[in-house]
C-alpha cells in the first residue's frame, strides 16, 4: 500500500547510496500509486545513478506527463541531457524549471551552470544577477557573475560586481587584485591605485599587488613613484614574467634600453609565449639575420590557437616589425594583418564602432564652436599661457615633437593627459554648448594639474593627439594657450596606425576602413579649426619638414611659443623624460627619415591607404 513512509524510506536509502534498496522501495511505492510524481522523479534519479539512462529518461518524462510543472523532473532531465551532450535539450529543460521557480536560488543556479558550461556567458550573467538579487551577500555567486560579465565583454558591469565583492570581503586579496586590474584596463587609474594599495595592505609580500600599484602610478604620469614598486615586485617574485616585462617596458620609457632588453628577455625565459615581451623587445631594435631562428619560433607560437589571443596578436605585430626591418614587406603585412584581426577580436568585435554617431559628434562640435561662440564666452575664460597643446591624428609624430620641445629648459612635457576627455561630458550641455558657470573651474583644475607636474616651467605640453576633437572647448576655456597641429602624409599616418599594437586601442583601430573613415573625420574637423582659431594661437607643423629641416621648423615653433632659441632642441635624443607612447624608441634616436614615404614599401597591399595620398592633411 502506498504511503509517505515508504517513499521516505526509499529517499533515505538513496541518500545512503544504497541504490538497489532504494529502487525496490520506490518500485513498491509506484506499484501502489502509479501516479505518484515524486516517486517517478526519485526512480529517475535512481536509474540514472545505476547507469540505466534510457530508463531514467522514460520515467522522468512520465513524471512530466503527470505534472508538467514538476521542477524536479525538469532539473533531472536537464542534468541527464547535459551528460549525454544533448545541450540544447539540457538548456530547454533548465530554462523551463527556472521559469516555473523564478525565485528559487537552487533552480536558478542549475540553469546558470548549464549556461556557463555551454558558453552562454551573457545569458548566465543574467541568471546570476537574479540570484544575486535574491542573495545579495553570496560572494560565490558574485564571483561567477563578475567572471561571466567579463567573458561577455560587459566589463563596466563587472567592475560594479567586483566592487561589491571587495566591500563584502575587504581582506580578499584575489578579489582586490581582479578589481584593480579591471580598473586599469578601463583607464580608472586612481581607483586602480587605491585597489593596489589595499592589496598591499592585505598581503605586503604580494608581487602582483606591487605591480598593480606601479602600473597605476605610471599611467597617472607618476613614473618616478612607480619605479620602487616595480623593483619591489620583481624582487618579491623574480619568476613572475609580467613583473619582468613591465619593468622592461618601464626602462624603455626612460630610454634605458639595455636594462629593458635584459628584463624582457628574462620575461620570455620565464614565459616563452609572452607576446607583450616579444613585441617590446623587437620594437626597440632593428631585426637582422641573426634573429631568423627566433622569428621561426615566434611564427609557430603566433599561429597556435591554444595560446591566448592577446599574446598571439603581440607576436604577429612583433613579426611584422621584424620582417619590415628585413625588407620582407609582403611577409610583414601578412603578420600586421593577422595581428590586427586578433586585436580586433580581442578588443573591439563585441562593441562595433558607430561611425554615424562619431561623425554626428564632430558635426555638432563644428556647429557650436564658431568665432561668435568664442567671443561670447570670452569673459569666462582664463588668460594663462602655460598650456602648449599638441594635437594630430594618432601616429602623426606628436611624441617626437613633444620630445624636441620639452628639451627646451622652459618647456616641460606632461605627456598624454586625459583631462579634457574626462571633463568634457560635464562641461557641455545636451546641445554641446559649454556651461558658462563651469568654465572657470575647469580651467583652474587643468592649470593645477600642469603646475603639479612642472611647477617652474613657462610652458607645459599636453600631447594627447585626439584633443583635436576638443580644441573648441580648450580655446574657449584658455584662449591664450597655444595649439600645435602635427600633420603627416595621410597614407603614412594611416599605415602607422594600422601597424601599431595598442594596450588600449582607439575605437577605429585594427580595421582599415575604420581607420580611413576616422582620418577623414579628423581632416574635416581640422579644416574647421583652421577657419575659426586665431593664427597667433594655432600653428601647423608638417612631420616631414620636422624630419628633414628641423632647425628652422623648431625656431618657428619657439617663436610661436614666445620663447628664445636653445640648442638643446637639436639634441632631443638626450632628453631623459619618460615617453609613454608607441614611439618611445624612435623619439630616443637621432632624427631619421625612414618613416617618410613608408607607405610606398607596402603600396601593393594597402589600397585603402594609398587612396589618401595627395588629399588635404
Short mmCIF file of C-alpha atoms in Angstrom, two decimals, residues 1-398:
data_model
loop_
_atom_site.label_atom_id
_atom_site.label_comp_id
_atom_site.label_asym_id
_atom_site.label_seq_id
_atom_site.Cartn_x
_atom_site.Cartn_y
_atom_site.Cartn_z
CA UNK A 1 0.00 0.00 0.00
CA UNK A 2 1.34 3.43 -0.96
CA UNK A 3 2.40 5.62 1.92
CA UNK A 4 4.64 8.63 2.61
CA UNK A 5 6.67 6.35 4.87
CA UNK A 6 7.55 4.02 2.02
CA UNK A 7 8.68 6.93 -0.15
CA UNK A 8 10.70 8.38 2.71
CA UNK A 9 12.46 5.06 3.26
CA UNK A 10 13.36 4.99 -0.40
CA UNK A 11 14.72 8.56 -0.22
CA UNK A 12 16.79 7.66 2.86
CA UNK A 13 18.27 4.60 1.13
CA UNK A 14 19.11 6.76 -1.91
CA UNK A 15 20.83 9.29 0.36
CA UNK A 16 22.92 6.44 1.87
CA UNK A 17 23.82 5.35 -1.69
CA UNK A 18 22.00 2.03 -1.15
CA UNK A 19 20.62 2.26 -4.64
CA UNK A 20 19.21 -1.27 -5.05
CA UNK A 21 17.32 -0.99 -1.75
CA UNK A 22 16.07 2.45 -2.83
CA UNK A 23 14.90 1.05 -6.17
CA UNK A 24 12.94 -1.82 -4.53
CA UNK A 25 11.18 0.53 -2.14
CA UNK A 26 10.43 3.08 -4.88
CA UNK A 27 9.11 0.35 -7.17
CA UNK A 28 6.81 -0.81 -4.36
CA UNK A 29 5.58 2.77 -3.95
CA UNK A 30 4.86 3.10 -7.70
CA UNK A 31 3.08 -0.23 -7.80
CA UNK A 32 0.76 1.00 -5.07
CA UNK A 33 0.43 4.54 -6.58
CA UNK A 34 1.33 4.71 -10.31
CA UNK A 35 0.56 8.48 -10.38
CA UNK A 36 2.99 9.49 -7.64
CA UNK A 37 5.05 12.20 -9.38
CA UNK A 38 7.66 12.41 -6.63
CA UNK A 39 8.23 8.64 -6.81
CA UNK A 40 8.71 8.85 -10.58
CA UNK A 41 11.30 11.61 -10.13
CA UNK A 42 13.11 9.58 -7.48
CA UNK A 43 13.08 6.48 -9.69
CA UNK A 44 14.58 8.56 -12.48
CA UNK A 45 17.42 9.63 -10.19
CA UNK A 46 17.99 6.04 -9.01
CA UNK A 47 18.09 4.64 -12.54
CA UNK A 48 20.48 7.36 -13.67
CA UNK A 49 22.85 6.55 -10.80
CA UNK A 50 22.67 2.84 -11.68
CA UNK A 51 23.56 3.59 -15.30
CA UNK A 52 20.12 2.95 -16.77
CA UNK A 53 19.93 6.31 -18.53
CA UNK A 54 17.25 5.29 -21.01
CA UNK A 55 15.04 4.04 -18.18
CA UNK A 56 15.67 7.21 -16.21
CA UNK A 57 14.59 9.42 -19.10
CA UNK A 58 11.45 7.32 -19.63
CA UNK A 59 10.28 7.57 -16.04
CA UNK A 60 11.08 11.30 -15.82
CA UNK A 61 9.02 12.05 -18.90
CA UNK A 62 6.22 10.04 -17.26
CA UNK A 63 6.54 12.38 -14.27
CA UNK A 64 6.11 15.37 -16.58
CA UNK A 65 3.03 13.75 -18.17
CA UNK A 66 1.54 13.51 -14.70
CA UNK A 67 2.66 17.03 -13.74
CA UNK A 68 4.07 19.28 -16.49
CA UNK A 69 5.17 21.71 -13.77
CA UNK A 70 7.43 19.29 -11.95
CA UNK A 71 10.58 21.34 -11.45
CA UNK A 72 12.42 18.33 -10.02
CA UNK A 73 11.73 16.27 -13.16
CA UNK A 74 12.88 19.11 -15.41
CA UNK A 75 16.12 19.59 -13.47
CA UNK A 76 16.85 15.85 -13.57
CA UNK A 77 16.18 15.68 -17.30
CA UNK A 78 18.39 18.71 -17.82
CA UNK A 79 21.24 17.04 -15.96
CA UNK A 80 20.90 13.76 -17.86
CA UNK A 81 20.67 15.55 -21.23
CA UNK A 82 23.76 17.57 -20.41
CA UNK A 83 25.73 14.44 -19.50
CA UNK A 84 24.64 12.95 -22.85
CA UNK A 85 25.96 16.16 -24.51
CA UNK A 86 22.45 16.97 -25.67
CA UNK A 87 23.00 20.59 -24.75
CA UNK A 88 20.00 22.11 -26.49
CA UNK A 89 17.63 19.80 -24.60
CA UNK A 90 19.54 20.36 -21.35
CA UNK A 91 19.16 24.13 -21.61
CA UNK A 92 15.49 23.88 -22.58
CA UNK A 93 14.68 21.78 -19.51
CA UNK A 94 16.75 24.01 -17.21
CA UNK A 95 15.10 27.15 -18.56
CA UNK A 96 11.63 25.66 -18.12
CA UNK A 97 12.45 24.84 -14.49
CA UNK A 98 13.77 28.38 -13.89
CA UNK A 99 10.61 29.90 -15.38
CA UNK A 100 8.48 27.79 -13.04
CA UNK A 101 10.57 28.74 -9.99
CA UNK A 102 12.00 32.19 -10.80
CA UNK A 103 12.87 32.91 -7.17
CA UNK A 104 14.40 29.56 -6.23
CA UNK A 105 18.19 30.10 -5.99
CA UNK A 106 18.96 26.37 -6.38
CA UNK A 107 16.96 26.07 -9.60
CA UNK A 108 18.48 29.29 -10.95
CA UNK A 109 21.96 28.07 -10.00
CA UNK A 110 21.39 24.91 -12.03
CA UNK A 111 20.30 26.93 -15.08
CA UNK A 112 23.25 29.30 -14.72
CA UNK A 113 25.73 26.43 -14.52
CA UNK A 114 24.30 24.88 -17.68
CA UNK A 115 24.57 28.20 -19.49
CA UNK A 116 28.14 28.78 -18.32
CA UNK A 117 29.22 25.29 -19.31
CA UNK A 118 27.79 25.67 -22.83
CA UNK A 119 29.44 29.04 -23.45
CA UNK A 120 26.36 31.24 -22.99
CA UNK A 121 28.14 33.64 -20.65
CA UNK A 122 25.93 36.67 -21.11
CA UNK A 123 22.76 34.65 -20.53
CA UNK A 124 24.40 33.06 -17.49
CA UNK A 125 25.22 36.52 -16.17
CA UNK A 126 21.55 37.48 -16.44
CA UNK A 127 20.51 34.44 -14.38
CA UNK A 128 23.30 35.01 -11.85
CA UNK A 129 22.16 38.61 -11.50
CA UNK A 130 18.72 37.32 -10.47
CA UNK A 131 20.34 35.04 -7.88
CA UNK A 132 22.44 37.97 -6.59
CA UNK A 133 19.27 39.98 -6.08
CA UNK A 134 17.84 37.11 -4.02
CA UNK A 135 21.11 36.52 -2.14
CA UNK A 136 23.00 39.85 -2.24
CA UNK A 137 25.77 38.72 0.09
CA UNK A 138 26.61 35.44 -1.67
CA UNK A 139 30.19 36.10 -2.74
CA UNK A 140 30.48 32.86 -4.71
CA UNK A 141 27.57 33.93 -6.91
CA UNK A 142 29.02 37.42 -7.31
CA UNK A 143 32.39 35.97 -8.36
CA UNK A 144 30.72 33.85 -11.03
CA UNK A 145 28.68 36.86 -12.13
CA UNK A 146 31.81 39.01 -12.48
CA UNK A 147 33.52 36.26 -14.47
CA UNK A 148 30.58 35.85 -16.86
CA UNK A 149 30.30 39.60 -17.36
CA UNK A 150 34.00 39.85 -18.21
CA UNK A 151 33.74 36.91 -20.60
CA UNK A 152 30.83 38.74 -22.26
CA UNK A 153 32.86 41.99 -22.54
CA UNK A 154 30.48 43.68 -20.09
CA UNK A 155 33.41 44.94 -18.09
CA UNK A 156 31.81 48.10 -16.71
CA UNK A 157 29.12 45.93 -15.15
CA UNK A 158 31.80 43.53 -13.92
CA UNK A 159 33.54 46.43 -12.18
CA UNK A 160 30.44 47.16 -10.13
CA UNK A 161 30.20 43.49 -9.09
CA UNK A 162 33.88 43.32 -8.15
CA UNK A 163 33.48 46.44 -6.04
CA UNK A 164 30.59 44.75 -4.25
CA UNK A 165 32.79 41.71 -3.56
CA UNK A 166 35.56 43.94 -2.23
CA UNK A 167 33.06 45.57 0.13
CA UNK A 168 31.80 42.21 1.39
CA UNK A 169 35.31 40.79 1.69
CA UNK A 170 37.67 43.70 2.33
CA UNK A 171 40.59 41.34 3.04
CA UNK A 172 40.15 39.13 -0.04
CA UNK A 173 43.40 39.60 -1.97
CA UNK A 174 42.25 37.86 -5.16
CA UNK A 175 39.09 39.98 -5.36
CA UNK A 176 41.03 43.20 -4.77
CA UNK A 177 43.56 42.34 -7.49
CA UNK A 178 40.87 41.44 -10.01
CA UNK A 179 39.17 44.75 -9.29
CA UNK A 180 42.37 46.75 -9.67
CA UNK A 181 43.36 45.00 -12.89
CA UNK A 182 39.97 45.69 -14.44
CA UNK A 183 40.11 49.32 -13.29
CA UNK A 184 43.48 49.59 -15.03
CA UNK A 185 42.07 48.12 -18.22
CA UNK A 186 39.40 50.83 -18.27
CA UNK A 187 41.69 53.75 -17.55
CA UNK A 188 40.47 54.25 -13.97
CA UNK A 189 43.99 54.71 -12.67
CA UNK A 190 43.18 56.46 -9.39
CA UNK A 191 40.77 53.67 -8.47
CA UNK A 192 43.31 51.04 -9.54
CA UNK A 193 45.94 52.71 -7.39
CA UNK A 194 43.61 52.55 -4.40
CA UNK A 195 42.87 48.88 -5.08
CA UNK A 196 46.58 48.13 -5.41
CA UNK A 197 47.41 49.81 -2.13
CA UNK A 198 44.61 47.89 -0.42
CA UNK A 199 46.07 44.70 -1.90
CA UNK A 200 49.48 45.56 -0.41
CA UNK A 201 47.79 46.17 2.96
CA UNK A 202 46.24 42.71 2.75
CA UNK A 203 49.42 41.00 1.50
CA UNK A 204 52.59 43.10 1.86
CA UNK A 205 54.64 40.39 0.13
CA UNK A 206 52.41 40.19 -2.97
CA UNK A 207 54.40 40.88 -6.12
CA UNK A 208 51.18 41.25 -8.10
CA UNK A 209 49.90 43.93 -5.71
CA UNK A 210 53.12 45.94 -6.05
CA UNK A 211 52.96 45.56 -9.82
CA UNK A 212 49.40 46.89 -9.84
CA UNK A 213 50.42 49.98 -7.86
CA UNK A 214 53.39 50.55 -10.16
CA UNK A 215 51.31 50.36 -13.33
CA UNK A 216 48.64 52.66 -11.90
CA UNK A 217 51.26 55.24 -10.92
CA UNK A 218 52.95 55.02 -14.31
CA UNK A 219 49.66 55.54 -16.16
CA UNK A 220 48.97 58.55 -13.92
CA UNK A 221 52.21 60.17 -15.15
CA UNK A 222 53.87 59.46 -11.77
CA UNK A 223 56.63 57.28 -13.15
CA UNK A 224 59.24 58.22 -10.57
CA UNK A 225 56.95 56.92 -7.83
CA UNK A 226 56.32 53.75 -9.84
CA UNK A 227 59.94 52.58 -10.04
CA UNK A 228 60.33 51.32 -6.43
CA UNK A 229 57.10 49.35 -6.69
CA UNK A 230 58.22 47.76 -9.95
CA UNK A 231 61.59 46.84 -8.48
CA UNK A 232 59.92 45.51 -5.35
CA UNK A 233 57.55 43.36 -7.43
CA UNK A 234 60.48 41.89 -9.36
CA UNK A 235 62.36 41.23 -6.11
CA UNK A 236 59.39 39.62 -4.35
CA UNK A 237 58.89 37.20 -7.23
CA UNK A 238 61.81 37.04 -9.61
CA UNK A 239 59.96 34.36 -11.55
CA UNK A 240 56.90 36.49 -12.30
CA UNK A 241 57.10 37.15 -16.06
CA UNK A 242 54.66 40.07 -16.07
CA UNK A 243 56.73 41.91 -13.46
CA UNK A 244 59.84 41.43 -15.57
CA UNK A 245 58.05 42.53 -18.75
CA UNK A 246 56.56 45.58 -17.05
CA UNK A 247 59.94 46.58 -15.68
CA UNK A 248 61.43 46.17 -19.14
CA UNK A 249 58.72 48.38 -20.60
CA UNK A 250 59.31 50.94 -17.86
CA UNK A 251 63.03 51.05 -18.65
CA UNK A 252 62.18 51.51 -22.33
CA UNK A 253 60.05 54.54 -21.49
CA UNK A 254 63.10 56.12 -19.88
CA UNK A 255 65.47 55.25 -22.70
CA UNK A 256 67.35 52.64 -20.65
CA UNK A 257 67.26 50.13 -23.47
CA UNK A 258 69.99 47.74 -22.33
CA UNK A 259 68.29 47.25 -18.96
CA UNK A 260 64.96 46.92 -20.75
CA UNK A 261 66.34 44.23 -23.04
CA UNK A 262 67.60 42.17 -20.11
CA UNK A 263 64.23 42.31 -18.34
CA UNK A 264 62.23 41.48 -21.46
CA UNK A 265 64.48 38.52 -22.25
CA UNK A 266 64.04 37.36 -18.66
CA UNK A 267 60.25 37.57 -19.06
CA UNK A 268 60.46 35.44 -22.22
CA UNK A 269 62.66 32.87 -20.50
CA UNK A 270 60.01 32.58 -17.76
CA UNK A 271 57.12 32.52 -20.23
CA UNK A 272 58.20 31.59 -23.76
CA UNK A 273 54.77 32.64 -25.07
CA UNK A 274 54.91 36.18 -23.63
CA UNK A 275 53.73 38.18 -26.64
CA UNK A 276 53.96 41.56 -24.89
CA UNK A 277 57.63 40.94 -24.06
CA UNK A 278 58.45 39.86 -27.63
CA UNK A 279 56.71 42.90 -29.06
CA UNK A 280 58.58 45.35 -26.87
CA UNK A 281 61.86 43.56 -27.48
CA UNK A 282 61.57 43.88 -31.25
CA UNK A 283 60.09 47.37 -31.43
CA UNK A 284 63.19 48.72 -29.64
CA UNK A 285 65.70 47.19 -32.06
CA UNK A 286 66.31 46.62 -35.73
CA UNK A 287 65.92 42.95 -36.56
CA UNK A 288 68.69 41.29 -38.54
CA UNK A 289 69.72 37.95 -39.97
CA UNK A 290 70.80 36.67 -36.55
CA UNK A 291 67.15 36.86 -35.43
CA UNK A 292 65.90 34.32 -38.01
CA UNK A 293 65.86 31.41 -35.58
CA UNK A 294 63.90 33.40 -33.00
CA UNK A 295 61.44 34.58 -35.65
CA UNK A 296 60.79 31.00 -36.76
CA UNK A 297 59.87 30.04 -33.18
CA UNK A 298 57.70 33.12 -32.86
CA UNK A 299 55.77 32.21 -36.03
CA UNK A 300 54.87 28.81 -34.58
CA UNK A 301 53.63 30.44 -31.39
CA UNK A 302 51.69 33.17 -33.21
CA UNK A 303 49.77 30.57 -35.23
CA UNK A 304 49.00 28.36 -32.23
CA UNK A 305 45.25 28.68 -31.47
CA UNK A 306 45.85 27.33 -27.96
CA UNK A 307 47.72 30.49 -26.96
CA UNK A 308 45.83 33.49 -25.55
CA UNK A 309 44.64 35.87 -28.27
CA UNK A 310 46.49 38.81 -26.74
CA UNK A 311 49.85 37.00 -26.83
CA UNK A 312 49.28 35.85 -30.42
CA UNK A 313 48.37 39.37 -31.51
CA UNK A 314 51.52 40.86 -29.97
CA UNK A 315 53.62 38.13 -31.56
CA UNK A 316 52.23 38.94 -35.01
CA UNK A 317 52.95 42.65 -34.54
CA UNK A 318 56.49 41.80 -33.46
CA UNK A 319 56.92 39.58 -36.51
CA UNK A 320 55.55 42.31 -38.75
CA UNK A 321 58.08 44.79 -37.39
CA UNK A 322 60.93 42.27 -37.73
CA UNK A 323 60.14 41.35 -41.34
CA UNK A 324 59.80 45.03 -42.20
CA UNK A 325 63.30 45.55 -40.78
CA UNK A 326 64.44 42.71 -43.05
CA UNK A 327 62.82 44.39 -46.09
CA UNK A 328 60.36 41.50 -46.44
CA UNK A 329 57.29 43.64 -46.84
CA UNK A 330 54.82 41.01 -48.07
CA UNK A 331 55.58 38.82 -45.07
CA UNK A 332 55.46 41.88 -42.79
CA UNK A 333 51.98 42.96 -43.92
CA UNK A 334 50.75 39.37 -43.54
CA UNK A 335 51.69 39.49 -39.87
CA UNK A 336 50.36 43.01 -39.39
CA UNK A 337 47.04 41.84 -40.86
CA UNK A 338 46.94 38.83 -38.54
CA UNK A 339 47.83 40.95 -35.52
CA UNK A 340 45.06 43.40 -36.34
CA UNK A 341 42.47 40.66 -36.81
CA UNK A 342 43.28 39.15 -33.44
CA UNK A 343 43.41 42.54 -31.71
CA UNK A 344 40.04 43.46 -33.22
CA UNK A 345 38.53 40.21 -31.93
CA UNK A 346 40.05 40.84 -28.51
CA UNK A 347 39.15 44.50 -28.02
CA UNK A 348 36.51 45.65 -30.48
CA UNK A 349 34.46 42.82 -32.01
CA UNK A 350 31.74 42.97 -29.36
CA UNK A 351 31.43 46.76 -29.44
CA UNK A 352 31.33 47.75 -33.12
CA UNK A 353 32.18 51.34 -33.83
CA UNK A 354 29.22 53.61 -34.51
CA UNK A 355 30.52 55.73 -37.39
CA UNK A 356 27.30 57.70 -37.65
CA UNK A 357 27.43 58.78 -34.00
CA UNK A 358 31.14 59.59 -34.28
CA UNK A 359 30.55 61.81 -37.30
CA UNK A 360 27.48 63.43 -35.74
CA UNK A 361 29.57 64.39 -32.72
CA UNK A 362 32.05 66.20 -34.94
CA UNK A 363 29.23 67.93 -36.81
CA UNK A 364 27.77 69.18 -33.55
CA UNK A 365 31.18 70.46 -32.43
CA UNK A 366 31.59 72.33 -35.72
CA UNK A 367 28.12 73.87 -35.38
CA UNK A 368 28.69 75.00 -31.78
CA UNK A 369 32.25 76.30 -31.75
CA UNK A 370 32.30 79.31 -34.05
CA UNK A 371 34.13 82.59 -33.71
CA UNK A 372 30.93 84.07 -32.32
CA UNK A 373 30.86 81.39 -29.62
CA UNK A 374 34.44 82.18 -28.63
CA UNK A 375 33.68 85.92 -28.43
CA UNK A 376 30.51 85.34 -26.44
CA UNK A 377 32.23 83.22 -23.80
CA UNK A 378 35.43 85.26 -23.59
CA UNK A 379 34.54 86.82 -20.20
CA UNK A 380 34.53 83.36 -18.57
CA UNK A 381 37.97 82.40 -19.88
CA UNK A 382 41.35 82.15 -18.18
CA UNK A 383 44.26 84.20 -19.53
CA UNK A 384 47.04 81.69 -18.73
CA UNK A 385 49.64 80.98 -21.42
CA UNK A 386 51.02 77.92 -19.60
CA UNK A 387 49.49 75.11 -21.72
CA UNK A 388 51.01 74.11 -25.03
CA UNK A 389 48.52 71.78 -26.70
CA UNK A 390 49.90 69.36 -29.32
CA UNK A 391 47.31 67.55 -31.44
CA UNK A 392 47.12 65.46 -34.59
CA UNK A 393 45.95 62.10 -35.78
CA UNK A 394 47.50 59.36 -33.66
CA UNK A 395 50.87 58.24 -35.06
CA UNK A 396 51.43 61.60 -36.73
CA UNK A 397 54.64 62.48 -34.85
CA UNK A 398 53.27 64.22 -31.77
#
